[in-house]
């Protein structure tokens, strides 16, 4: 996965720069729909340096994703991030995090105490059965309020066999109630799971048109729509 595009500018809605860095690899690795954790390499520090060197500070907001959780980034990568965000006058940083590592958010906020830190949760769905028994997400909590407590934003996934229109609508409504912003990702086939095309067709024709202009929702109809990956 060393040939991935690792820097981009998102020019719609919440305008920001985004980098796809490499960490030590997702600690969890159990999600049934994901093979992103294969994005690891010995050249990690150079890859991260190169992606971060593209950051211009254009919008003052930088989203940092790493095919896992922020706590899998190395101390050296954090040093480079720090230098770049001070140099480029970034004011807001968005990191992603699995629910299991939420206790580590406090340390991240301390490390970047001069910046506004937003944490994006890989939630995928509020539907417990779909999320835990099918997606194997590892969030053993049912209450939306408790799940959202430590997080500002969340990712949701569309295109899993068994996912219904009502589940997706419920996810969008609860997502907008409990998070500042949400990102709705349409599943792409990968080495672990094939997307359910009927679910995706239903989403694209019956749900997406009603929400596509909502400023608080990013839609990734293809997983490279942010320009990285
Ligand atoms: S979705 Fe995230 S937490 Fe789950 S296996 Fe993939 S990288 Fe790890």
Short mmCIF file of C-alpha atoms and ligand atoms in Angstrom, two decimals:
data_model
loop_
_atom_site.label_atom_id
_atom_site.label_comp_id
_atom_site.label_asym_id
_atom_site.label_seq_id
_atom_site.Cartn_x
_atom_site.Cartn_y
_atom_site.Cartn_z
CA UNK A 1 0.00 0.00 0.00
CA UNK A 2 3.02 2.31 -0.33
CA UNK A 3 1.69 3.79 -3.60
CA UNK A 4 -1.40 5.36 -2.00
CA UNK A 5 -2.08 9.08 -2.36
CA UNK A 6 -1.44 10.49 1.11
CA UNK A 7 -2.24 14.19 0.92
CA UNK A 8 -5.29 16.01 -0.36
CA UNK A 9 -7.42 19.12 0.11
CA UNK A 10 -11.14 18.72 0.72
CA UNK A 11 -12.74 21.70 -1.00
CA UNK A 12 -16.36 21.17 0.00
CA UNK A 13 -18.35 21.55 3.22
CA UNK A 14 -15.85 21.52 6.13
CA UNK A 15 -12.89 22.65 4.00
CA UNK A 16 -9.66 21.14 5.21
CA UNK A 17 -6.44 19.38 4.34
CA UNK A 18 -6.16 15.66 4.94
CA UNK A 19 -3.21 13.30 5.26
CA UNK A 20 -3.24 9.52 5.27
CA UNK A 21 -0.32 8.53 7.49
CA UNK A 22 1.02 5.14 8.52
CA UNK A 23 1.07 4.02 12.12
CA UNK A 24 2.28 0.83 13.73
CA UNK A 25 -0.89 -0.89 12.48
CA UNK A 26 -4.40 -1.11 13.85
CA UNK A 27 -4.29 -2.79 17.27
CA UNK A 28 -7.85 -4.05 16.94
CA UNK A 29 -7.88 -5.55 13.40
CA UNK A 30 -11.13 -7.46 13.98
CA UNK A 31 -13.66 -5.50 11.93
CA UNK A 32 -15.14 -7.93 9.42
CA UNK A 33 -15.31 -5.35 6.61
CA UNK A 34 -11.81 -3.87 6.79
CA UNK A 35 -8.33 -4.60 5.51
CA UNK A 36 -6.96 -1.06 6.01
CA UNK A 37 -4.71 -2.34 8.76
CA UNK A 38 -2.50 -3.83 6.02
CA UNK A 39 -1.21 -0.29 5.45
CA UNK A 40 2.01 -0.70 7.45
CA UNK A 41 5.63 -0.60 6.33
CA UNK A 42 9.23 -0.17 7.42
CA UNK A 43 9.28 3.11 5.54
CA UNK A 44 6.56 4.61 7.72
CA UNK A 45 8.49 7.64 8.97
CA UNK A 46 9.54 8.74 5.46
CA UNK A 47 6.03 8.21 4.13
CA UNK A 48 4.61 10.35 6.94
CA UNK A 49 7.25 13.05 6.52
CA UNK A 50 6.51 13.24 2.82
CA UNK A 51 2.71 13.51 3.33
CA UNK A 52 3.04 16.10 6.09
CA UNK A 53 5.47 18.18 4.01
CA UNK A 54 2.57 18.89 1.60
CA UNK A 55 0.48 20.62 4.28
CA UNK A 56 0.09 24.33 3.54
CA UNK A 57 -2.30 25.42 6.28
CA UNK A 58 -4.69 26.66 3.58
CA UNK A 59 -7.83 26.32 5.71
CA UNK A 60 -6.28 26.02 9.18
CA UNK A 61 -7.81 22.56 9.60
CA UNK A 62 -5.90 19.31 9.17
CA UNK A 63 -7.47 15.86 9.32
CA UNK A 64 -5.03 13.08 10.09
CA UNK A 65 -6.06 9.50 9.36
CA UNK A 66 -3.88 6.44 9.69
CA UNK A 67 -5.91 3.29 8.92
CA UNK A 68 -6.46 2.76 12.62
CA UNK A 69 -6.35 5.04 15.66
CA UNK A 70 -4.16 8.07 16.40
CA UNK A 71 -2.52 6.19 19.28
CA UNK A 72 -0.82 3.89 16.75
CA UNK A 73 1.24 6.80 15.35
CA UNK A 74 4.83 6.86 16.57
CA UNK A 75 6.37 9.58 18.78
CA UNK A 76 8.56 10.67 15.82
CA UNK A 77 5.49 11.13 13.63
CA UNK A 78 3.85 13.16 16.38
CA UNK A 79 6.95 15.38 16.50
CA UNK A 80 6.67 16.06 12.76
CA UNK A 81 2.92 16.73 13.05
CA UNK A 82 3.61 19.21 15.86
CA UNK A 83 6.23 21.07 13.88
CA UNK A 84 4.01 21.27 10.79
CA UNK A 85 0.90 22.46 12.64
CA UNK A 86 2.82 25.23 14.42
CA UNK A 87 4.68 26.26 11.24
CA UNK A 88 1.55 26.29 9.07
CA UNK A 89 -0.68 27.94 11.66
CA UNK A 90 -3.17 25.09 11.79
CA UNK A 91 -5.81 25.74 14.46
CA UNK A 92 -7.86 22.53 14.34
CA UNK A 93 -6.75 18.92 14.12
CA UNK A 94 -9.03 15.96 13.47
CA UNK A 95 -7.79 12.50 14.47
CA UNK A 96 -9.53 9.14 14.25
CA UNK A 97 -9.88 6.69 17.11
CA UNK A 98 -11.43 3.32 17.90
CA UNK A 99 -13.83 3.34 20.86
CA UNK A 100 -11.53 1.00 22.79
CA UNK A 101 -8.77 3.63 22.95
CA UNK A 102 -10.91 6.58 24.08
CA UNK A 103 -9.00 6.82 27.37
CA UNK A 104 -5.94 7.90 25.36
CA UNK A 105 -7.69 10.99 23.99
CA UNK A 106 -6.80 12.98 27.08
CA UNK A 107 -3.06 12.50 26.38
CA UNK A 108 -3.50 13.60 22.77
CA UNK A 109 -5.30 16.74 23.88
CA UNK A 110 -2.51 17.47 26.32
CA UNK A 111 0.13 16.98 23.60
CA UNK A 112 -1.74 19.42 21.32
CA UNK A 113 -3.04 21.71 24.03
CA UNK A 114 -2.65 24.83 21.87
CA UNK A 115 -4.99 23.43 19.23
CA UNK A 116 -8.64 22.52 18.90
CA UNK A 117 -8.75 18.71 18.74
CA UNK A 118 -11.64 16.83 17.16
CA UNK A 119 -11.88 13.07 17.51
CA UNK A 120 -13.64 10.98 14.90
CA UNK A 121 -15.03 7.62 15.96
CA UNK A 122 -15.24 4.64 13.63
CA UNK A 123 -18.79 3.75 14.69
CA UNK A 124 -20.23 2.38 11.42
CA UNK A 125 -23.76 1.98 12.86
CA UNK A 126 -25.79 2.55 16.00
CA UNK A 127 -27.60 -0.74 15.31
CA UNK A 128 -26.02 -3.04 17.90
CA UNK A 129 -26.71 -6.32 16.12
CA UNK A 130 -25.41 -5.12 12.76
CA UNK A 131 -22.39 -3.41 14.27
CA UNK A 132 -21.32 -6.09 16.73
CA UNK A 133 -22.54 -9.38 15.29
CA UNK A 134 -21.95 -8.64 11.61
CA UNK A 135 -19.32 -5.89 11.43
CA UNK A 136 -17.52 -7.12 14.60
CA UNK A 137 -16.71 -3.54 15.51
CA UNK A 138 -15.91 -4.15 19.17
CA UNK A 139 -18.06 -1.39 20.71
CA UNK A 140 -19.96 -3.23 23.42
CA UNK A 141 -22.24 -0.36 24.29
CA UNK A 142 -25.81 0.31 23.23
CA UNK A 143 -26.48 3.86 24.39
CA UNK A 144 -25.85 6.50 21.68
CA UNK A 145 -25.21 9.08 24.38
CA UNK A 146 -22.52 7.00 26.08
CA UNK A 147 -20.93 5.98 22.77
CA UNK A 148 -20.70 9.59 21.61
CA UNK A 149 -19.46 11.03 24.91
CA UNK A 150 -15.75 11.30 24.07
CA UNK A 151 -16.12 11.91 20.33
CA UNK A 152 -16.92 14.89 18.08
CA UNK A 153 -17.46 13.14 14.76
CA UNK A 154 -18.21 9.62 13.53
CA UNK A 155 -17.90 7.40 10.50
CA UNK A 156 -20.83 5.31 9.30
CA UNK A 157 -20.71 2.47 6.76
CA UNK A 158 -23.26 1.67 4.04
CA UNK A 159 -23.43 -1.53 2.02
CA UNK A 160 -23.47 -4.41 4.48
CA UNK A 161 -25.75 -7.39 3.84
CA UNK A 162 -28.76 -7.12 6.16
CA UNK A 163 -28.55 -3.33 6.48
CA UNK A 164 -31.99 -1.77 5.98
CA UNK A 165 -33.19 1.67 4.93
CA UNK A 166 -34.55 2.24 8.43
CA UNK A 167 -31.18 1.39 10.02
CA UNK A 168 -29.38 3.86 7.76
CA UNK A 169 -31.91 6.65 8.35
CA UNK A 170 -31.68 6.02 12.08
CA UNK A 171 -27.87 6.20 11.91
CA UNK A 172 -27.98 9.52 10.09
CA UNK A 173 -30.54 11.04 12.47
CA UNK A 174 -28.78 9.84 15.62
CA UNK A 175 -25.41 10.77 14.13
CA UNK A 176 -26.55 14.33 13.55
CA UNK A 177 -28.00 14.47 17.06
CA UNK A 178 -24.95 13.20 18.93
CA UNK A 179 -22.01 14.38 16.83
CA UNK A 180 -20.95 17.72 15.33
CA UNK A 181 -20.32 16.10 11.96
CA UNK A 182 -20.61 12.64 10.45
CA UNK A 183 -19.04 10.89 7.49
CA UNK A 184 -21.10 8.34 5.58
CA UNK A 185 -18.91 5.86 3.70
CA UNK A 186 -20.18 3.59 0.96
CA UNK A 187 -18.50 0.21 1.25
CA UNK A 188 -16.05 -0.90 -1.44
CA UNK A 189 -15.15 -4.56 -1.94
CA UNK A 190 -11.92 -5.52 -0.22
CA UNK A 191 -10.00 -8.66 0.67
CA UNK A 192 -12.27 -9.29 3.68
CA UNK A 193 -15.80 -8.53 2.45
CA UNK A 194 -17.85 -7.76 -0.64
CA UNK A 195 -20.28 -4.85 -0.57
CA UNK A 196 -24.01 -5.55 -0.87
CA UNK A 197 -24.99 -3.77 -4.08
CA UNK A 198 -28.73 -3.81 -3.33
CA UNK A 199 -28.16 -1.88 -0.10
CA UNK A 200 -25.93 0.61 -1.93
CA UNK A 201 -28.44 1.10 -4.76
CA UNK A 202 -31.23 1.74 -2.24
CA UNK A 203 -29.04 4.20 -0.33
CA UNK A 204 -28.05 6.11 -3.49
CA UNK A 205 -31.59 6.43 -4.82
CA UNK A 206 -33.68 6.77 -1.66
CA UNK A 207 -31.48 8.38 1.02
CA UNK A 208 -28.46 10.15 -0.45
CA UNK A 209 -30.43 12.73 -2.53
CA UNK A 210 -32.18 13.99 0.63
CA UNK A 211 -28.99 14.52 2.61
CA UNK A 212 -26.26 15.20 0.05
CA UNK A 213 -26.24 18.97 0.65
CA UNK A 214 -26.23 18.74 4.45
CA UNK A 215 -23.15 20.70 5.56
CA UNK A 216 -22.64 18.42 8.57
CA UNK A 217 -22.38 15.23 6.53
CA UNK A 218 -19.50 14.13 4.33
CA UNK A 219 -20.37 11.38 1.88
CA UNK A 220 -17.73 9.07 0.46
CA UNK A 221 -19.46 7.27 -2.37
CA UNK A 222 -16.05 5.85 -3.21
CA UNK A 223 -13.44 5.37 -0.49
CA UNK A 224 -10.99 7.68 -2.29
CA UNK A 225 -13.45 10.61 -2.56
CA UNK A 226 -11.43 12.61 -0.01
CA UNK A 227 -8.55 12.38 -2.47
CA UNK A 228 -6.41 10.07 -0.33
CA UNK A 229 -6.18 6.28 -0.37
S1 LIG B 1 -12.04 -0.43 10.71
FE1 LIG B 1 -10.43 0.59 11.89
S2 LIG B 1 -10.48 -0.44 13.90
FE2 LIG B 1 -11.54 -1.80 12.45
S3 LIG B 1 -9.93 -3.21 11.72
FE3 LIG B 1 -10.09 -1.50 10.27
S4 LIG B 1 -8.50 -0.05 10.92
FE4 LIG B 1 -8.90 -1.44 12.65
#
